[in-house]
C-alpha positions as CSV (number, residue, x, y, z in Angstrom):
1,M,187.5,89.9,138.7
2,G,184.3,88.8,136.8
3,I,184.5,85.8,134.6
4,M,183.4,87.8,131.5
5,E,185.8,90.7,132.1
6,G,187.6,91.7,128.9
7,Y,185.8,89.6,126.2
8,P,185.5,89.1,123.4
9,R,189.2,88.6,122.9
10,K,189.4,86.3,119.8
11,P,186.9,84.3,117.7
12,N,186.2,80.6,118.9
13,T,188.3,78.5,116.7
14,Q,188.3,75.3,118.9
15,H,186.6,73.8,121.7
16,N,188.3,71.7,124.5
17,Q,185.4,69.3,124.5
18,S,182.2,68.5,122.7
19,Q,179.1,70.3,123.8
20,M,177.3,66.9,123.8
21,D,179.1,66.1,127.1
22,A,176.6,68.5,128.8
23,L,173.4,67.4,127.0
24,P,171.1,64.6,128.2
25,A,170.5,61.5,126.0
26,G,168.8,62.3,122.8
27,A,169.0,65.9,123.0
28,S,170.2,68.0,120.0
29,S,173.7,69.4,119.8
30,S,172.6,72.5,118.0
31,H,173.5,76.1,119.3
32,A,169.9,76.7,119.2
33,P,167.8,76.2,122.4
34,P,165.0,73.7,122.1
35,H,162.3,76.3,121.4
36,H,164.2,77.7,118.5
37,H,161.1,77.2,115.9
38,A,159.0,79.2,118.0
39,T,161.7,82.0,118.4
40,A,162.2,82.0,114.5
41,K,158.4,82.5,114.1
42,K,158.5,85.5,116.4
43,R,161.6,86.9,114.5
44,H,159.7,86.5,111.2
45,Y,156.7,88.2,112.6
46,Y,158.6,91.2,114.0
47,S,160.6,91.5,110.8
48,D,157.3,91.9,109.0
49,R,156.2,94.6,111.4
50,T,159.4,96.3,110.9
51,K,159.1,96.2,107.0
52,I,155.6,97.6,107.0
53,L,156.8,100.4,109.5
54,L,159.7,101.3,107.1
55,L,157.3,101.3,104.0
56,F,155.1,103.7,105.9
57,L,158.0,106.0,106.6
58,L,159.3,105.7,103.1
59,T,155.8,106.4,101.6
60,N,155.3,109.6,103.7
61,S,158.9,110.9,102.7
62,V,158.1,110.4,98.9
63,S,154.9,112.2,99.6
64,I,156.6,115.2,101.0
65,L,159.2,115.3,98.2
66,L,156.4,115.1,95.4
67,S,154.5,118.0,97.2
68,V,157.7,120.2,97.0
69,S,158.2,119.1,93.3
70,F,154.6,119.8,92.5
71,S,154.7,123.2,94.0
72,H,157.6,124.2,91.6
73,V,155.9,122.7,88.6
74,T,152.6,124.5,89.2
75,G,154.3,127.9,89.7
76,V,153.8,128.1,93.5
77,G,156.3,130.6,94.6
78,T,157.4,131.7,91.1
79,A,157.1,135.5,90.0
80,T,154.4,136.8,87.5
81,A,154.4,139.9,85.5
82,G,153.9,143.1,87.4
83,D,155.0,141.5,90.8
84,S,157.8,143.3,92.7
85,P,160.8,141.4,94.1
86,L,159.1,142.0,97.6
87,D,155.9,140.4,96.4
88,F,157.8,137.3,95.0
89,A,159.8,137.0,98.3
90,F,156.5,137.2,100.2
91,G,155.0,134.4,98.1
92,V,158.1,132.1,98.5
93,L,157.9,132.5,102.2
94,S,154.2,132.0,102.4
95,S,154.5,128.8,100.3
96,S,157.4,127.5,102.5
97,Q,155.4,128.0,105.7
98,S,152.5,126.3,104.3
99,L,154.9,123.3,103.4
100,A,156.7,123.3,106.8
101,V,153.2,123.1,108.6
102,D,152.2,120.2,106.3
103,L,155.5,118.5,107.0
104,H,155.3,119.0,110.8
105,R,151.9,117.5,110.8
106,R,152.9,114.6,108.9
107,V,156.0,114.1,111.1
108,E,153.7,114.2,114.3
109,A,151.4,111.7,112.7
110,T,154.3,109.4,111.9
111,D,155.7,109.8,115.3
112,A,152.4,108.9,117.0
113,I,152.1,105.7,114.8
114,I,155.6,104.7,115.8
115,K,154.8,105.0,119.3
116,R,151.7,103.2,119.1
117,L,153.6,100.2,117.1
118,I,156.3,100.3,119.8
119,S,153.7,100.0,122.6
120,N,151.7,97.4,121.0
121,S,154.9,95.5,120.3
122,G,155.9,95.5,123.9
123,R,152.6,94.5,125.0
124,M,152.4,91.7,122.7
125,K,155.7,90.4,123.9
126,R,154.5,90.5,127.5
127,D,151.1,89.0,126.7
128,E,152.5,86.1,124.6
129,P,152.5,82.8,126.6
130,P,156.0,81.1,127.0
131,P,156.7,78.5,124.5
132,K,155.6,75.1,125.6
133,L,158.6,72.7,126.3
134,T,158.7,69.1,127.1
135,P,160.3,68.1,130.4
136,E,163.2,66.9,128.2
137,E,163.6,70.1,126.4
138,E,163.4,72.1,129.7
139,L,166.1,69.8,130.9
140,T,168.3,70.4,128.0
141,L,167.8,74.1,128.5
142,A,168.8,73.9,132.1
143,L,171.9,71.8,131.5
144,G,173.1,73.8,128.4
145,P,175.5,74.5,127.2
146,H,174.5,78.2,126.2
147,T,176.5,80.2,123.6
148,L,177.9,83.4,125.1
149,P,176.4,86.6,123.3
150,F,179.8,88.2,122.7
151,G,181.7,85.0,121.7
152,Y,184.9,83.5,123.2
153,T,186.3,84.6,126.5
154,P,189.6,83.3,127.8
155,N,188.4,83.2,131.4
156,L,185.9,80.4,130.4
157,D,188.3,79.2,127.6
158,S,185.1,78.7,125.5
159,D,182.4,80.5,123.6
160,K,179.7,78.6,125.8
161,L,178.7,78.8,129.4
162,Y,178.3,75.4,131.0
163,P,175.9,75.3,134.3
164,A,177.5,73.7,137.3
165,I,175.5,70.6,137.5
166,G,177.0,67.4,139.0
167,A,177.8,64.5,136.8
168,A,175.4,62.3,139.0
169,C,172.3,64.5,137.6
170,H,172.9,62.8,134.2
171,R,172.8,59.3,135.7
172,H,169.1,60.0,137.0
173,R,167.4,61.2,134.0
174,G,164.1,59.7,134.9
175,E,163.9,61.6,138.3
176,L,165.2,64.7,136.7
177,K,162.5,64.7,134.0
178,K,160.0,64.4,136.5
179,Y,161.8,67.4,138.5
180,M,161.8,69.6,135.6
181,S,158.1,68.7,134.8
182,Y,156.4,71.9,136.1
183,N,154.3,74.9,134.5
184,L,156.9,77.4,133.2
185,T,156.6,80.8,134.9
186,G,153.8,79.3,137.0
187,D,154.1,78.1,140.6
188,C,156.8,75.3,141.4
189,P,155.4,71.9,142.5
190,S,155.5,70.7,145.9
191,D,158.3,68.3,145.3
192,E,160.8,68.8,148.1
193,A,161.2,64.9,148.7
194,L,162.2,64.5,145.2
195,A,164.7,67.3,145.4
196,E,166.2,65.8,148.5
197,R,166.3,62.3,147.0
198,L,168.4,63.7,143.8
199,M,170.8,65.7,146.1
200,L,171.4,62.5,148.3
201,R,172.1,60.5,145.0
202,G,174.9,63.0,144.1
203,C,172.9,65.4,141.7
204,E,174.0,68.5,143.4
205,P,173.5,71.4,142.8
206,L,170.1,70.7,141.2
207,P,169.2,72.4,137.8
208,R,167.4,75.8,138.2
209,R,163.8,76.0,137.4
210,R,161.7,78.8,135.9
211,C,159.0,78.7,138.3
212,R,158.0,80.6,141.5
213,S,158.3,78.7,144.7
214,R,155.0,78.8,146.7
215,G,154.5,80.6,149.8
216,P,151.6,81.0,152.4
217,T,149.0,83.5,152.4
218,G,149.1,86.1,155.2
219,F,152.9,85.4,156.0
220,P,153.8,87.3,159.2
221,D,156.9,89.4,160.0
222,P,159.4,87.3,161.6
223,T,160.4,87.5,165.3
224,P,163.1,90.4,165.7
225,F,166.6,89.1,166.3
226,P,168.0,88.0,168.7
227,E,164.8,87.0,170.4
228,S,164.1,84.9,167.3
229,L,167.1,82.5,168.2
230,W,164.8,80.7,170.8
231,V,161.3,81.3,169.9
232,I,159.2,79.0,168.2
233,P,157.7,80.8,165.0
234,P,153.8,81.0,164.6
235,D,152.3,78.4,162.5
236,K,150.9,81.0,159.9
237,S,154.5,81.3,158.9
238,V,154.9,77.6,157.8
239,S,156.6,77.7,154.3
240,W,157.1,74.1,153.6
241,G,155.2,71.8,151.3
242,P,153.0,68.7,152.2
243,A,155.9,66.3,151.8
244,Y,156.4,66.2,155.5
245,S,154.4,64.5,158.3
246,C,154.4,67.7,160.4
247,K,152.4,70.5,158.9
248,N,153.2,73.1,161.6
249,Y,155.8,74.1,164.2
250,S,153.8,72.9,167.1
251,C,153.9,69.4,165.6
252,L,157.9,69.6,165.2
253,V,158.4,70.5,168.9
254,D,156.2,67.6,170.0
255,R,157.7,65.1,167.6
256,A,160.1,63.8,170.2
257,R,157.1,62.7,172.3
258,R,155.7,60.6,169.4
259,P,156.1,56.8,169.6
260,G,158.5,55.3,167.4
261,M,160.5,58.4,167.0
262,S,164.2,57.3,167.0
263,H,165.7,59.9,164.9
264,D,169.2,61.3,166.3
265,C,167.4,64.9,166.2
266,K,164.0,63.9,167.5
267,A,164.0,66.6,170.1
268,C,166.2,69.3,168.3
269,F,163.1,71.2,167.5
270,D,162.1,71.7,171.2
271,L,164.1,74.9,171.9
272,A,162.9,75.0,175.6
273,G,164.2,71.3,176.3
274,E,167.5,69.6,175.7
275,E,168.8,72.1,172.9
276,Q,168.9,74.8,175.8
277,R,171.8,72.8,177.3
278,R,173.8,71.9,174.4
279,W,177.5,73.2,174.0
280,V,177.2,75.4,177.2
281,G,178.2,74.6,180.7
282,V,179.9,71.5,181.8
283,G,179.3,68.5,179.6
284,G,178.7,65.0,180.6
285,G,182.1,63.7,179.6
286,V,185.6,64.5,178.2
287,V,184.2,64.4,174.6
288,D,181.6,67.1,175.5
289,Y,183.3,70.5,174.7
290,D,182.0,74.0,175.9
291,I,181.8,76.8,173.2
292,D,183.1,79.3,175.5
293,T,186.2,77.2,176.5
294,V,186.7,76.5,172.7
295,L,186.6,80.3,171.9
296,A,189.0,81.1,174.6
297,S,191.7,78.9,172.8
298,K,192.1,81.8,170.3
299,P,192.7,85.5,170.9
300,R,189.3,87.2,171.7
301,G,187.4,88.4,168.8
302,T,189.6,86.4,166.2
303,I,186.8,83.9,165.6
304,R,184.3,85.8,163.5
305,I,182.9,83.6,161.0
306,G,182.3,79.9,160.5
307,L,180.5,76.8,159.2
308,D,178.5,74.2,161.0
309,I,178.5,71.1,158.8
310,G,175.0,69.2,159.2
311,G,173.9,71.6,161.9
312,G,170.2,70.2,162.4
313,T,167.9,73.0,163.7
314,G,171.0,75.5,164.0
315,T,171.4,75.5,167.7
316,F,175.2,75.6,167.6
317,A,174.9,78.6,165.2
318,A,172.5,80.2,167.6
319,R,175.1,79.9,170.5
320,M,177.8,81.3,168.3
321,A,175.5,84.3,167.3
322,E,174.8,85.2,171.0
323,R,178.7,85.5,171.1
324,G,178.9,87.7,168.1
325,V,180.2,84.9,165.6
326,T,178.3,84.3,162.3
327,V,178.0,80.7,161.3
328,V,176.5,79.3,158.3
329,T,174.6,76.0,158.8
330,T,174.3,73.2,156.2
331,T,171.4,71.0,156.4
332,L,169.2,68.7,154.4
333,D,165.4,68.4,154.9
334,L,165.5,64.7,155.7
335,G,161.9,63.9,157.0
336,D,161.6,67.2,158.6
337,P,161.9,71.1,157.2
338,F,165.2,71.7,158.9
339,G,166.1,74.4,156.5
340,A,162.9,76.4,157.2
341,F,163.4,76.0,160.9
342,V,166.9,77.4,160.8
343,A,166.0,80.4,159.0
344,S,163.0,81.2,161.2
345,R,165.6,81.5,163.9
346,G,167.3,84.3,162.1
347,L,170.2,82.0,161.0
348,I,171.7,81.3,157.4
349,A,170.6,77.7,156.3
350,L,172.8,76.4,153.2
351,H,171.0,73.4,151.5
352,L,173.8,71.2,150.9
353,G,175.0,67.8,151.4
354,A,178.4,68.8,152.6
355,V,180.1,65.6,152.4
356,A,179.2,65.1,148.7
357,G,181.6,67.7,147.3
358,R,183.6,70.8,147.6
359,L,182.7,73.3,150.2
360,P,181.2,76.5,148.5
361,F,183.8,78.7,150.3
362,F,186.9,80.6,149.2
363,D,190.4,79.4,150.3
364,G,191.5,80.3,153.7
365,T,188.5,82.5,154.6
366,L,186.8,80.6,157.7
367,D,187.8,81.1,161.3
368,I,186.0,77.8,162.5
369,V,184.5,74.9,161.0
370,H,182.3,72.5,163.3
371,S,180.8,69.2,162.7
372,A,178.9,67.1,165.3
373,H,177.9,63.5,164.7
374,V,177.6,64.1,160.9
375,L,181.4,63.1,160.1
376,S,181.5,59.5,161.3
377,R,182.3,56.0,160.2
378,W,179.2,55.9,157.8
379,I,181.6,58.0,155.3
380,P,183.8,56.0,153.1
381,G,187.4,56.5,154.2
382,E,188.6,58.1,150.8
383,V,185.7,60.5,151.0
384,L,186.2,61.7,154.5
385,D,190.1,62.0,153.6
386,A,189.0,64.5,150.9
387,E,186.4,66.1,153.1
388,L,189.1,66.8,155.7
389,Y,191.6,68.4,153.4
390,D,188.7,70.5,152.1
391,I,187.9,71.7,155.5
392,Y,191.5,72.5,155.9
393,R,191.5,74.5,152.5
394,V,188.6,76.7,153.7
395,L,190.0,77.5,157.2
396,R,192.4,80.4,157.4
397,P,195.9,79.9,158.9
398,G,195.2,79.6,162.6
399,G,191.6,78.7,162.0
400,I,189.8,75.8,164.0
401,F,188.3,72.6,163.1
402,W,186.1,71.4,165.9
403,L,185.4,67.6,165.3
404,D,182.6,66.9,167.7
405,H,181.6,63.3,168.6
406,F,183.2,61.3,165.6
407,F,181.7,57.9,166.1
408,C,183.6,54.7,165.2
409,T,184.7,51.4,166.6
410,G,187.8,50.9,168.7
411,K,189.5,48.9,165.9
412,E,188.6,51.6,163.4
413,L,189.9,54.4,165.8
414,T,193.4,53.0,166.0
415,E,193.7,51.4,162.4
416,V,191.7,53.9,160.2
417,Y,190.5,57.3,161.4
418,V,193.6,58.5,163.7
419,P,195.9,57.9,160.6
420,I,193.4,59.6,158.3
421,I,193.1,62.7,160.6
422,E,196.7,63.1,161.6
423,K,198.0,63.0,157.9
424,V,196.1,66.1,156.8
425,G,198.5,68.3,158.8
426,F,196.3,69.9,161.5
427,R,198.0,70.9,164.9
428,K,196.2,69.2,167.7
429,L,195.0,71.9,170.4
430,R,192.9,69.3,172.2
431,W,192.2,65.7,171.6
432,N,189.8,63.2,173.5
433,T,188.4,59.9,173.0
434,G,185.7,58.4,175.1
435,K,183.2,55.3,175.3
436,K,180.0,55.7,173.7
437,A,177.7,54.7,176.6
438,D,174.2,54.3,175.3
439,K,174.7,50.6,174.5
440,G,176.7,49.5,177.6
441,A,180.3,49.4,178.6
442,S,180.8,46.1,176.6
443,A,180.1,47.7,173.2
444,D,183.3,48.7,171.3
445,E,181.9,52.1,170.2
446,W,183.9,55.2,170.7
447,Y,183.8,58.9,170.2
448,I,186.5,61.3,169.2
449,S,186.2,65.1,169.9
450,A,189.2,67.1,169.0
451,L,190.1,71.0,168.3
452,L,192.3,71.0,165.2
453,E,194.2,74.0,164.1
454,R,195.4,74.8,160.5
455,P,199.2,75.8,161.5
456,M,200.1,79.3,161.0
457,M,203.0,79.1,158.4
């Protein structure tokens, strides 16, 4: 059911909260948007045009009526001595025809003028430049609230629409004003790094902007699916801005061989390298699970749709796609254009800091949720607790949460994270812990990998 179905139901008599809650500091609380003065001038202008048009029509109508009256006064159509009744009838008919022709001519002229005025009015509206707004006014417009055209609706319990912008956006007004500084109806600025910074600080989702995102000239058609899963796109299809050190796909593939590169995903753009071996075949330890083994834990064909939290370049989703499973990959462009790379493979990239808020899926709708390396000890315990309950929420009964290489210390493993995971209520299909070996056997660093099922009630 749509949120607007069935309204208006009743006039707005009260509000649950002040509309000032959604306005940035210093913004007006008026119902009118920031450009209301310009809008009022336009309404006044078109009102004058309407008055002129009505005056023209009224003048023509009066002229027609005067013509009819004048014809009777001057004797047009009246009988004279010696006229037969038939001659009198022909005279009246002739006069009526003449009057009808004149009336038709006037109506056609009026119709042509009306059409011309309407055409000119539409062209004037299209050609008019948009009103100039300051970044503060544009931000106020983006954050709302906005009065509903038909008044109160019980589905919203308000006569206003409040855009879904996180509270953290209001705490970073300086960066938000910079983000909202752009040419209205023009090209959006290349400020991906600013957008990522705001999202990482909790401003998610970002305010919408009324500008066109830029695209490269000569953008080629993508590689057909499923070949696109393992083909590096041509550099002509680069769609990201100048914020990243790599300006083309060739650079992304070679980044692992550049000195000083220590990123966890440093080789994940090289689809012919290590990515080919991930999640397939026998792994290097008890915490390395194989996709086919995981799929075999459920009846064939019942794992159909899923989510990969922090999926890097989308290789997990690619492996699932080869097996007929549709997986959405959440990602952020941290240092590199991960979203564009995932999309180039014919996969769905969701621009989302998935641990920051509620997952954007209906309750009980996903067959599988996967997270590799993202859910780890860097997340505050309370946030991880809420994240696990939200994963439980979006999984259908019988759905699987694949916790892949959760990293923590040995002390945290037993005292903190095992209790957090176990209290959510998942049923353990598989559970393994193993030492993190890259820093030697003496380091107290551990991985948890597990298959956790939402119970079938």
